[in-house]
Amino acid sequence: MSTELPEPASKIELKPGVGGGGEIPQFNITLRVRRYLPETTADAYWEDFELTMYGTDRVLDALHKVKWDHDGSLSFRRSCAHGVCGSDAMRINGRNRLACKTLLKDLDHSKPITVEAIKGLPLEKDLIVDMEPFFQSYREIMPFLINKGHEPSAERYQSAEDHAKFEDTTKCILCAACTSSCPVFWTDGQYFGPAAIVNAHRFIFDSRDDAGDMRLEVLNDKEGVWRCRTTFNCTEACPRGIQVTQAIAEVKQAILARSI
Amino acid sequence: MNPNEQQISTTVLVIGTGGSGLRAAIELAEMGVDVLAVGKRPRNDAHTSLAAGGINAALGTMDKEDSWQQHAADTIKESYMLANPHTVEIVARGAAQGIHDLERYGMGFAREEDGRISQRFFGAHTFRRTAFAGDYTGLEIQRSLVNRAEQLQIPILDSVYITRLLVKDNQVFGAYGFDINTGKRYLIHADSVILAAGGHTRIWRRTSSRRDENTGDAFRLAVDAGARLRDPELVQFHPSGIIEPESAAGTLISEAARGEGGILRNALGERFMERYDPVRKELSTRDRVALAAYTEIKEGRGTKNGGVWLDISHLPRETIMERLPRVYQTMLEVQMLDVTAEPIEIAPTAHYSMGGVWVRPEDHGTDVNGLYAIGEASSGLHGANRLGGNSLIELLVFGRIVARAAAKYSASLESQPRSAKALAHARAEIDDLLAANGQENVRELQRAIRNMMTDHAGVVRDEEGLQAGLAKLDDIEGRMEHVGIHPDIAGFQDLAHAFDLLGSALAARATLEAALERRETRGCHNRSDYPAMDDSLRVNLVWSPSEGVVREAIPQIPAEISELIKEVSSAGKLVE
């Protein structure tokens, strides 16, 4: 096919490195995983794995390496591996992150990299916790658009300004990184937690929704927004960059404004 | 009775919990019809979530002259005249309603200052008609649908793999499957079944589909039930998927990188698009760029890894940071590559199954009574090339229509069939695989299929290569007789892979046979031995195991649409 076609006019000399498939740096790490195997041992314990990993690998790749090459019994949740499904939030070097979004090269290799389950939710096995209490709170704030009266027959208008009020909180992927980083949630399992408040915020500030008052009522509980101590752990933990603490503050203000 | 088998009855069973499946389930629940949705993945993790670009409807928000007829005309033009005009008309007419439905569920669309839903240019559209939500349109659509489903308390079973549709006398009466984590079996009785379980792009080595998805499982379920496939050979290849590392292979580099001035070079440093499209060069269409890159690689001018270079390093750093931030971010994360200084190694990547299960245009019913197919699993809208942003709106439009058709069909039944024989067959199929203790590894065989399809049925095909592919497939199918299945402590993934393998083999055979029969070059389908378009092949190719490939005429395009078909400039409108 190309023989009948003109030769390209423009040609450049590619740099020597180009074309050889650039070298990805390699390094050794110690992955220190908090194991919990309720069938065999009563207590959780740390287990170290020595691994050779690459500069482009994430913590999830290291966990896969352990599971596939070293110990098939290691249990963790993962699904999309693209930071969208929210299933692999875990505590990495003491901070809540998504394993699929955390690059190993960004962590300190001179010390073991610790990986443990997120805190504050019942531990089931290894890195897997029971998410039900988390979703229970989520469901209580009615995470869907509620209309009073007739269903709209056509598109409802919403100004760009009104849309901006809740756009940030639409980005939540329900990974629980925020809620399980919250010291209040750790000590008081009844607290709604940041994720539920973020998702309430998403509808309370949506001009099309008619149930904001109901949600504010739910969150005006002693286990609601007022438990928040503005430690900002949630904001730092959010893999989607949502301004969680700010959203909680806005909900607090909305409750106050309404009561006046 | 088997204590490890859960029996459930519902009116309509929806298989697949991505956009199309959830949309159908929502319609049924809103109508007050009993519905159960099952998915092999968690519902938050459907492929719909990864769609970034947008969703089309001729709302006329930005360009008042736009109309559903023009949307239909653009779709048919882009399809190289292979789209079914009825299907296209239904989608284009129903698109506004689809957007309004999403809006009704609370989707956070990007808005204009005056409050209307914003729309932008996309691909070969005549007007601005693509609505969006940031660069996470698919995620917001899926989330809106998941929330609405939650509000309606629609029962959803995550992580259940459906292995067989239950059929008696060409009438579906349910499905059989197992839980991927626990192995628990599910017998689900239903009056009708909506198949919304994706396409077959995972049967190529380079694919934008994730592991374990789009393995052709939907095709296999339909065909085993007695349905046929249409145009399985028509698969859209995205020009720029990355090659390394293995775990991120297939991640797409936005076509905006070319739109902003990116240059494609082969391993010799030649700007090879000058050979193939001297005028538009890198701004040529998706199918032509994929073809050009493929040809360079095939003729030995590709990189060692079998790719070509996409270079944006000559662009001003600010342009890259402002206009292509995701490209910069992605490459830094997955390859530690600074795209402001180095070229990106890319290769054509299987991206979307434009063909699929044969369905009637009006209600997406299949050849099997009570069985419907929607979304990427179905066929009819895209022909030989897909208009960007059309796959998302298709989900919304046909989700609604199919749900109503399935409910109506259920209401029309005089009785509910059952078949002990069909059920015994479904149970035995799983039992036999679990007992299989051969030496062949199912993942290895899946890789063999993917390598074979990449080598013989990639972007460019020819008679000899396709025949060789079929011969290799015979060999692979022979090896499939000797698999060993090993459920482990982590669950029954291996069993799911075994069924995926069956689906992949079937999808591969259909694709190879249809690709052989389409002795022409049209849209995504390039035959090096038949480089021209052949008017006599302006037909759909319908495939079944018993009859092979049969030609199906395409209905006439209504005048109000055909008169609007014209060349559309795609300059500056490249899609993701």
Short mmCIF file of N, CA and C in Angstrom, two decimals, chain B residues 468-538:
data_model
loop_
_atom_site.label_atom_id
_atom_site.label_comp_id
_atom_site.label_asym_id
_atom_site.label_seq_id
_atom_site.Cartn_x
_atom_site.Cartn_y
_atom_site.Cartn_z
N ALA B 468 -6.18 -18.09 8.27
CA ALA B 468 -5.19 -18.58 9.24
C ALA B 468 -5.73 -18.41 10.66
N GLY B 469 -6.42 -17.31 10.89
CA GLY B 469 -7.03 -17.06 12.20
C GLY B 469 -8.04 -18.14 12.54
N LEU B 470 -8.86 -18.50 11.57
CA LEU B 470 -9.87 -19.54 11.81
C LEU B 470 -9.21 -20.88 12.13
N ALA B 471 -8.10 -21.15 11.42
CA ALA B 471 -7.40 -22.41 11.68
C ALA B 471 -6.85 -22.42 13.10
N LYS B 472 -6.29 -21.28 13.53
CA LYS B 472 -5.79 -21.19 14.91
C LYS B 472 -6.92 -21.33 15.91
N LEU B 473 -8.06 -20.74 15.57
CA LEU B 473 -9.20 -20.82 16.48
C LEU B 473 -9.66 -22.27 16.63
N ASP B 474 -9.65 -23.03 15.52
CA ASP B 474 -9.99 -24.46 15.61
C ASP B 474 -9.08 -25.15 16.63
N ASP B 475 -7.81 -24.80 16.53
CA ASP B 475 -6.82 -25.41 17.42
C ASP B 475 -7.09 -25.00 18.88
N ILE B 476 -7.38 -23.74 19.08
CA ILE B 476 -7.65 -23.26 20.45
C ILE B 476 -8.90 -23.94 20.99
N GLU B 477 -9.92 -24.06 20.15
CA GLU B 477 -11.14 -24.72 20.60
C GLU B 477 -10.89 -26.18 20.95
N GLY B 478 -9.95 -26.78 20.22
CA GLY B 478 -9.56 -28.15 20.55
C GLY B 478 -8.95 -28.21 21.94
N ARG B 479 -8.07 -27.25 22.23
CA ARG B 479 -7.44 -27.21 23.55
C ARG B 479 -8.45 -26.91 24.65
N MET B 480 -9.51 -26.19 24.29
CA MET B 480 -10.53 -25.85 25.30
C MET B 480 -11.24 -27.08 25.85
N GLU B 481 -11.12 -28.22 25.12
CA GLU B 481 -11.71 -29.47 25.63
C GLU B 481 -10.97 -29.96 26.87
N HIS B 482 -9.77 -29.45 27.07
CA HIS B 482 -8.92 -30.00 28.13
C HIS B 482 -8.57 -28.99 29.21
N VAL B 483 -9.51 -28.09 29.52
CA VAL B 483 -9.20 -27.09 30.55
C VAL B 483 -9.30 -27.71 31.94
N GLY B 484 -8.64 -27.05 32.87
CA GLY B 484 -8.79 -27.39 34.27
C GLY B 484 -9.29 -26.16 35.00
N ILE B 485 -10.33 -26.31 35.83
CA ILE B 485 -10.90 -25.16 36.53
C ILE B 485 -10.59 -25.29 38.01
N HIS B 486 -10.06 -24.23 38.60
CA HIS B 486 -9.63 -24.32 39.99
C HIS B 486 -10.15 -23.16 40.82
N PRO B 487 -11.35 -23.28 41.35
CA PRO B 487 -11.82 -22.24 42.27
C PRO B 487 -10.87 -22.21 43.46
N ASP B 488 -10.55 -21.02 43.95
CA ASP B 488 -9.61 -20.94 45.05
C ASP B 488 -10.23 -20.18 46.21
N ILE B 489 -9.38 -19.90 47.17
CA ILE B 489 -9.86 -19.24 48.38
C ILE B 489 -10.50 -17.90 48.05
N ALA B 490 -10.08 -17.30 46.94
CA ALA B 490 -10.59 -15.97 46.59
C ALA B 490 -11.92 -16.04 45.87
N GLY B 491 -12.38 -17.24 45.52
CA GLY B 491 -13.68 -17.32 44.88
C GLY B 491 -13.66 -18.12 43.59
N PHE B 492 -14.66 -17.87 42.80
CA PHE B 492 -14.90 -18.68 41.60
C PHE B 492 -14.55 -17.93 40.32
N GLN B 493 -13.53 -17.04 40.44
CA GLN B 493 -13.10 -16.29 39.27
C GLN B 493 -12.74 -17.20 38.10
N ASP B 494 -12.07 -18.31 38.45
CA ASP B 494 -11.61 -19.19 37.39
C ASP B 494 -12.77 -19.76 36.59
N LEU B 495 -13.87 -20.03 37.28
CA LEU B 495 -15.06 -20.53 36.60
C LEU B 495 -15.63 -19.44 35.69
N ALA B 496 -15.63 -18.21 36.19
CA ALA B 496 -16.10 -17.09 35.36
C ALA B 496 -15.21 -16.95 34.12
N HIS B 497 -13.90 -17.10 34.32
CA HIS B 497 -12.99 -17.02 33.17
C HIS B 497 -13.29 -18.12 32.15
N ALA B 498 -13.66 -19.28 32.65
CA ALA B 498 -13.97 -20.39 31.74
C ALA B 498 -15.16 -20.04 30.86
N PHE B 499 -16.17 -19.41 31.46
CA PHE B 499 -17.33 -19.00 30.66
C PHE B 499 -16.97 -17.83 29.73
N ASP B 500 -16.13 -16.91 30.25
CA ASP B 500 -15.66 -15.83 29.40
C ASP B 500 -14.95 -16.39 28.16
N LEU B 501 -14.17 -17.44 28.41
CA LEU B 501 -13.42 -18.06 27.32
C LEU B 501 -14.38 -18.60 26.25
N LEU B 502 -15.45 -19.25 26.70
CA LEU B 502 -16.44 -19.76 25.75
C LEU B 502 -17.03 -18.60 24.93
N GLY B 503 -17.32 -17.49 25.62
CA GLY B 503 -17.87 -16.32 24.94
C GLY B 503 -16.87 -15.75 23.95
N SER B 504 -15.61 -15.68 24.38
CA SER B 504 -14.57 -15.10 23.50
C SER B 504 -14.38 -15.93 22.25
N ALA B 505 -14.40 -17.26 22.41
CA ALA B 505 -14.21 -18.13 21.25
C ALA B 505 -15.36 -17.95 20.26
N LEU B 506 -16.57 -17.87 20.81
CA LEU B 506 -17.73 -17.69 19.92
C LEU B 506 -17.67 -16.34 19.22
N ALA B 507 -17.36 -15.30 19.98
CA ALA B 507 -17.29 -13.95 19.39
C ALA B 507 -16.18 -13.89 18.34
N ALA B 508 -15.07 -14.57 18.62
CA ALA B 508 -13.96 -14.56 17.67
C ALA B 508 -14.37 -15.24 16.37
N ARG B 509 -15.04 -16.37 16.48
CA ARG B 509 -15.47 -17.09 15.27
C ARG B 509 -16.42 -16.23 14.44
N ALA B 510 -17.40 -15.64 15.11
CA ALA B 510 -18.36 -14.80 14.39
C ALA B 510 -17.64 -13.64 13.70
N THR B 511 -16.69 -13.03 14.40
CA THR B 511 -15.97 -11.89 13.86
C THR B 511 -15.15 -12.29 12.64
N LEU B 512 -14.42 -13.40 12.76
CA LEU B 512 -13.58 -13.87 11.65
C LEU B 512 -14.43 -14.22 10.43
N GLU B 513 -15.52 -14.92 10.67
CA GLU B 513 -16.35 -15.36 9.53
C GLU B 513 -17.01 -14.18 8.84
N ALA B 514 -17.48 -13.22 9.63
CA ALA B 514 -18.12 -12.05 9.01
C ALA B 514 -17.07 -11.18 8.32
N ALA B 515 -15.89 -11.10 8.91
CA ALA B 515 -14.82 -10.29 8.31
C ALA B 515 -14.37 -10.89 6.97
N LEU B 516 -14.40 -12.22 6.89
CA LEU B 516 -14.09 -12.89 5.63
C LEU B 516 -15.11 -12.53 4.56
N GLU B 517 -16.36 -12.54 4.96
CA GLU B 517 -17.46 -12.32 4.03
C GLU B 517 -17.51 -10.85 3.55
N ARG B 518 -17.09 -9.93 4.40
CA ARG B 518 -17.13 -8.52 4.00
C ARG B 518 -15.88 -8.21 3.19
N ARG B 519 -15.95 -8.54 1.89
CA ARG B 519 -14.79 -8.37 1.01
C ARG B 519 -14.79 -6.95 0.44
N GLU B 520 -14.55 -6.01 1.30
CA GLU B 520 -14.50 -4.61 0.94
C GLU B 520 -13.84 -3.86 2.08
N THR B 521 -13.54 -2.60 1.85
CA THR B 521 -13.04 -1.74 2.92
C THR B 521 -14.09 -0.68 3.19
N ARG B 522 -14.55 -0.65 4.43
CA ARG B 522 -15.61 0.29 4.77
C ARG B 522 -15.46 0.68 6.24
N GLY B 523 -15.27 1.97 6.47
CA GLY B 523 -15.19 2.44 7.86
C GLY B 523 -14.08 1.75 8.61
N CYS B 524 -14.43 1.13 9.72
CA CYS B 524 -13.43 0.50 10.58
C CYS B 524 -12.89 -0.78 9.98
N HIS B 525 -13.57 -1.33 8.97
CA HIS B 525 -13.20 -2.64 8.44
C HIS B 525 -12.34 -2.47 7.19
N ASN B 526 -11.05 -2.77 7.31
CA ASN B 526 -10.12 -2.59 6.21
C ASN B 526 -9.65 -3.94 5.68
N ARG B 527 -9.88 -4.16 4.39
CA ARG B 527 -9.39 -5.38 3.76
C ARG B 527 -8.31 -4.96 2.78
N SER B 528 -7.07 -5.38 3.06
CA SER B 528 -5.98 -4.97 2.17
C SER B 528 -6.16 -5.59 0.79
N ASP B 529 -6.86 -6.74 0.72
CA ASP B 529 -7.07 -7.37 -0.59
C ASP B 529 -8.31 -6.81 -1.30
N TYR B 530 -9.13 -6.05 -0.59
CA TYR B 530 -10.27 -5.38 -1.21
C TYR B 530 -10.31 -3.94 -0.70
N PRO B 531 -9.43 -3.09 -1.23
CA PRO B 531 -9.27 -1.76 -0.63
C PRO B 531 -10.39 -0.76 -0.93
N ALA B 532 -11.35 -1.14 -1.76
CA ALA B 532 -12.42 -0.19 -2.08
C ALA B 532 -13.74 -0.58 -1.42
N MET B 533 -14.62 0.39 -1.32
CA MET B 533 -15.96 0.12 -0.81
C MET B 533 -16.75 -0.53 -1.93
N ASP B 534 -17.58 -1.51 -1.59
CA ASP B 534 -18.35 -2.24 -2.60
C ASP B 534 -19.84 -2.01 -2.33
N ASP B 535 -20.51 -1.35 -3.27
CA ASP B 535 -21.93 -1.02 -3.06
C ASP B 535 -22.79 -2.24 -2.80
N SER B 536 -22.40 -3.36 -3.41
CA SER B 536 -23.22 -4.56 -3.22
C SER B 536 -23.10 -5.09 -1.78
N LEU B 537 -22.11 -4.58 -1.05
CA LEU B 537 -21.94 -5.01 0.34
C LEU B 537 -22.49 -3.97 1.32
N ARG B 538 -23.30 -3.07 0.81
CA ARG B 538 -23.97 -2.15 1.73
C ARG B 538 -25.15 -2.91 2.36
#
